[in-house]
Amino acid sequence: MALDAAPMTDGFGRRFHYLRLSVTEVCNFSCTYCLPNGWKKTGPLSFLTVEEIARLVAGFSDLGLGKVRLTGGEPTVRKDFNAIIEAVAAAPGVAKVAMTTNGWNLARHAADWRAAGLSHINVSIDSIDPETFHRITGHDKLSQVLTGLDLALAEGFAAVKVNAVLLRETAEAGFDDWARFVRERPVAVRFIELMKTTDNDDYFARHHVKAQGLRDWLDRNGWTPTPRAFDAGPALEYRHPDHAGAIGLIAPYAPGFCDSCNRLRVTARGKLRLCLFGDGGVDLRDLLQDDDDRETLTQRIVSSLGGKSAGHALAVGRSGDLRNLAQLGG
């Protein structure tokens, strides 16, 4: 029987019902802002097994978890990805099973993932100009990714969204093409302000632009902000009466960004991260080997929440020990 959800609250009154679970550190793209030289193997690929994932999510569900997002790296490089979806979807109380993907495998498997229990998809598409997409990702696969996106829309997922990292070159190209993109497509395109990590100092200095420029463009062009769902991520979405889709922004450098934090993260090796830009983590894997450890697992999770800080320190140039976003899927 699930415990009262109240224990999943930190010292600042923030309630956590959303888990971002990385299932691999491997990625097959080489995006300039994340893995410009591609992913390199540095040790054994001892990522959480399907059975460990099932026990992990069951423990979180006892504490009121309602939403799980599967991330990477690129989560779909795992051959057992369907089984992972099924295990997460089977957890009592988990109403939303989401995924963030680069879309390379979407056209082939959208129907399979939907049948396995996946309900929400976010596709990373940093530009809808083929040359720019190729330059950023290292792959000439925009057409394949867009085909997968449209097939996902046809499969009836509860939501299909697009993530785009806001870079100087794409911001200077403007947002009109994206507005046309969502005119008929019922997708939300959310621009994520580039974040500094320990490995991207020079890149950040050259390519970072503030999200305020997009906010100003939205205001000038008749887009209005919409209410944020209680279990939503940090995006502020805008809608326009002439468009089926939405445009949003995630602005981690904005004042008060962390005030409404509702999510926790677990790495592909089983460490609980209280903040994307924190240090270290709380190891949970030793309690994922036996069903009998479930109560001890929930106690460790709850006791760890006291260590969550009021917010990150990005504004003063500290990004914790995060080397790149592929480590935790953002």
PDB file of N, CA and C in Angstrom, residues 31-34 126-127 132 135-137 164-175 191-195 200 203-204 206-210:
ATOM      1  N   CYS A  31      26.061  16.265 -30.250  1.00  0.00           N
ATOM      2  CA  CYS A  31      25.602  17.654 -30.263  1.00  0.00           C
ATOM      3  C   CYS A  31      26.688  18.590 -29.734  1.00  0.00           C
ATOM      4  N   THR A  32      26.829  19.718 -30.390  1.00  0.00           N
ATOM      5  CA  THR A  32      27.917  20.645 -30.072  1.00  0.00           C
ATOM      6  C   THR A  32      27.884  21.131 -28.640  1.00  0.00           C
ATOM      7  N   TYR A  33      26.695  21.263 -28.051  1.00  0.00           N
ATOM      8  CA  TYR A  33      26.566  21.811 -26.704  1.00  0.00           C
ATOM      9  C   TYR A  33      26.676  20.754 -25.621  1.00  0.00           C
ATOM     10  N   CYS A  34      26.755  19.481 -26.005  1.00  0.00           N
ATOM     11  CA  CYS A  34      26.735  18.400 -25.012  1.00  0.00           C
ATOM     12  C   CYS A  34      27.904  17.440 -25.185  1.00  0.00           C
ATOM     13  N   ASP A 126      16.974  20.738 -32.433  1.00  0.00           N
ATOM     14  CA  ASP A 126      17.517  22.065 -32.161  1.00  0.00           C
ATOM     15  C   ASP A 126      17.362  23.034 -33.318  1.00  0.00           C
ATOM     16  N   SER A 127      17.042  22.534 -34.489  1.00  0.00           N
ATOM     17  CA  SER A 127      16.788  23.401 -35.637  1.00  0.00           C
ATOM     18  C   SER A 127      15.976  22.628 -36.665  1.00  0.00           C
ATOM     19  N   THR A 132      21.668  23.342 -40.455  1.00  0.00           N
ATOM     20  CA  THR A 132      21.940  23.711 -39.065  1.00  0.00           C
ATOM     21  C   THR A 132      21.778  22.506 -38.151  1.00  0.00           C
ATOM     22  N   ARG A 135      24.820  20.386 -38.494  1.00  0.00           N
ATOM     23  CA  ARG A 135      25.982  21.007 -37.859  1.00  0.00           C
ATOM     24  C   ARG A 135      25.925  20.859 -36.342  1.00  0.00           C
ATOM     25  N   ILE A 136      24.749  20.995 -35.755  1.00  0.00           N
ATOM     26  CA  ILE A 136      24.626  20.914 -34.293  1.00  0.00           C
ATOM     27  C   ILE A 136      24.728  19.484 -33.791  1.00  0.00           C
ATOM     28  N   THR A 137      24.068  18.552 -34.469  1.00  0.00           N
ATOM     29  CA  THR A 137      23.975  17.176 -33.963  1.00  0.00           C
ATOM     30  C   THR A 137      25.060  16.239 -34.476  1.00  0.00           C
ATOM     31  N   ALA A 164      14.325  22.294 -27.889  1.00  0.00           N
ATOM     32  CA  ALA A 164      15.377  22.922 -28.687  1.00  0.00           C
ATOM     33  C   ALA A 164      16.246  23.768 -27.774  1.00  0.00           C
ATOM     34  N   VAL A 165      17.544  23.498 -27.771  1.00  0.00           N
ATOM     35  CA  VAL A 165      18.448  24.323 -26.977  1.00  0.00           C
ATOM     36  C   VAL A 165      18.598  25.674 -27.671  1.00  0.00           C
ATOM     37  N   LEU A 166      18.431  26.731 -26.909  1.00  0.00           N
ATOM     38  CA  LEU A 166      18.497  28.085 -27.449  1.00  0.00           C
ATOM     39  C   LEU A 166      19.968  28.484 -27.601  1.00  0.00           C
ATOM     40  N   LEU A 167      20.412  28.616 -28.848  1.00  0.00           N
ATOM     41  CA  LEU A 167      21.793  28.971 -29.162  1.00  0.00           C
ATOM     42  C   LEU A 167      21.828  30.292 -29.916  1.00  0.00           C
ATOM     43  N   ARG A 168      22.970  30.960 -29.889  1.00  0.00           N
ATOM     44  CA  ARG A 168      23.058  32.257 -30.548  1.00  0.00           C
ATOM     45  C   ARG A 168      22.691  32.171 -32.023  1.00  0.00           C
ATOM     46  N   GLU A 169      23.200  31.139 -32.728  1.00  0.00           N
ATOM     47  CA  GLU A 169      22.931  31.065 -34.164  1.00  0.00           C
ATOM     48  C   GLU A 169      21.460  30.794 -34.465  1.00  0.00           C
ATOM     49  N   THR A 170      20.808  29.990 -33.655  1.00  0.00           N
ATOM     50  CA  THR A 170      19.396  29.714 -33.919  1.00  0.00           C
ATOM     51  C   THR A 170      18.518  30.874 -33.469  1.00  0.00           C
ATOM     52  N   ALA A 171      18.916  31.572 -32.403  1.00  0.00           N
ATOM     53  CA  ALA A 171      18.149  32.728 -31.960  1.00  0.00           C
ATOM     54  C   ALA A 171      18.229  33.855 -32.986  1.00  0.00           C
ATOM     55  N   GLU A 172      19.416  34.062 -33.550  1.00  0.00           N
ATOM     56  CA  GLU A 172      19.577  35.121 -34.537  1.00  0.00           C
ATOM     57  C   GLU A 172      18.813  34.814 -35.822  1.00  0.00           C
ATOM     58  N   ALA A 173      18.606  33.507 -36.101  1.00  0.00           N
ATOM     59  CA  ALA A 173      17.822  33.128 -37.286  1.00  0.00           C
ATOM     60  C   ALA A 173      16.343  33.433 -37.090  1.00  0.00           C
ATOM     61  N   GLY A 174      15.945  33.642 -35.846  1.00  0.00           N
ATOM     62  CA  GLY A 174      14.566  34.012 -35.553  1.00  0.00           C
ATOM     63  C   GLY A 174      13.672  32.825 -35.254  1.00  0.00           C
ATOM     64  N   PHE A 175      12.432  33.129 -34.883  1.00  0.00           N
ATOM     65  CA  PHE A 175      11.487  32.109 -34.438  1.00  0.00           C
ATOM     66  C   PHE A 175      10.292  31.966 -35.370  1.00  0.00           C
ATOM     67  N   PHE A 191      12.014  26.070 -25.952  1.00  0.00           N
ATOM     68  CA  PHE A 191      13.404  26.461 -26.085  1.00  0.00           C
ATOM     69  C   PHE A 191      14.056  26.481 -24.705  1.00  0.00           C
ATOM     70  N   ILE A 192      15.174  25.760 -24.593  1.00  0.00           N
ATOM     71  CA  ILE A 192      15.871  25.626 -23.322  1.00  0.00           C
ATOM     72  C   ILE A 192      17.119  26.498 -23.357  1.00  0.00           C
ATOM     73  N   GLU A 193      17.193  27.439 -22.437  1.00  0.00           N
ATOM     74  CA  GLU A 193      18.368  28.293 -22.367  1.00  0.00           C
ATOM     75  C   GLU A 193      19.616  27.436 -22.121  1.00  0.00           C
ATOM     76  N   LEU A 194      20.668  27.687 -22.904  1.00  0.00           N
ATOM     77  CA  LEU A 194      21.918  26.942 -22.762  1.00  0.00           C
ATOM     78  C   LEU A 194      22.444  27.071 -21.345  1.00  0.00           C
ATOM     79  N   MET A 195      22.827  25.928 -20.752  1.00  0.00           N
ATOM     80  CA  MET A 195      23.312  25.913 -19.375  1.00  0.00           C
ATOM     81  C   MET A 195      24.797  25.571 -19.332  1.00  0.00           C
ATOM     82  N   ASN A 200      31.880  22.834 -20.775  1.00  0.00           N
ATOM     83  CA  ASN A 200      31.507  23.658 -21.938  1.00  0.00           C
ATOM     84  C   ASN A 200      31.742  25.158 -21.746  1.00  0.00           C
ATOM     85  N   TYR A 203      32.323  27.098 -25.057  1.00  0.00           N
ATOM     86  CA  TYR A 203      31.118  27.022 -25.887  1.00  0.00           C
ATOM     87  C   TYR A 203      30.027  27.911 -25.306  1.00  0.00           C
ATOM     88  N   PHE A 204      29.861  27.842 -24.002  1.00  0.00           N
ATOM     89  CA  PHE A 204      28.840  28.654 -23.330  1.00  0.00           C
ATOM     90  C   PHE A 204      29.091  30.136 -23.583  1.00  0.00           C
ATOM     91  N   ARG A 206      30.495  31.558 -26.063  1.00  0.00           N
ATOM     92  CA  ARG A 206      30.248  31.931 -27.464  1.00  0.00           C
ATOM     93  C   ARG A 206      28.779  31.845 -27.851  1.00  0.00           C
ATOM     94  N   HIS A 207      28.031  30.922 -27.253  1.00  0.00           N
ATOM     95  CA  HIS A 207      26.706  30.597 -27.783  1.00  0.00           C
ATOM     96  C   HIS A 207      25.524  30.920 -26.866  1.00  0.00           C
ATOM     97  N   HIS A 208      25.785  31.267 -25.614  1.00  0.00           N
ATOM     98  CA  HIS A 208      24.670  31.520 -24.710  1.00  0.00           C
ATOM     99  C   HIS A 208      23.951  32.816 -25.053  1.00  0.00           C
ATOM    100  N   VAL A 209      22.636  32.752 -25.102  1.00  0.00           N
ATOM    101  CA  VAL A 209      21.786  33.940 -25.207  1.00  0.00           C
ATOM    102  C   VAL A 209      20.687  33.800 -24.161  1.00  0.00           C
ATOM    103  N   LYS A 210      20.256  34.921 -23.633  1.00  0.00           N
ATOM    104  CA  LYS A 210      19.231  34.894 -22.596  1.00  0.00           C
ATOM    105  C   LYS A 210      17.857  34.592 -23.187  1.00  0.00           C
TER     106      LYS A 210
END
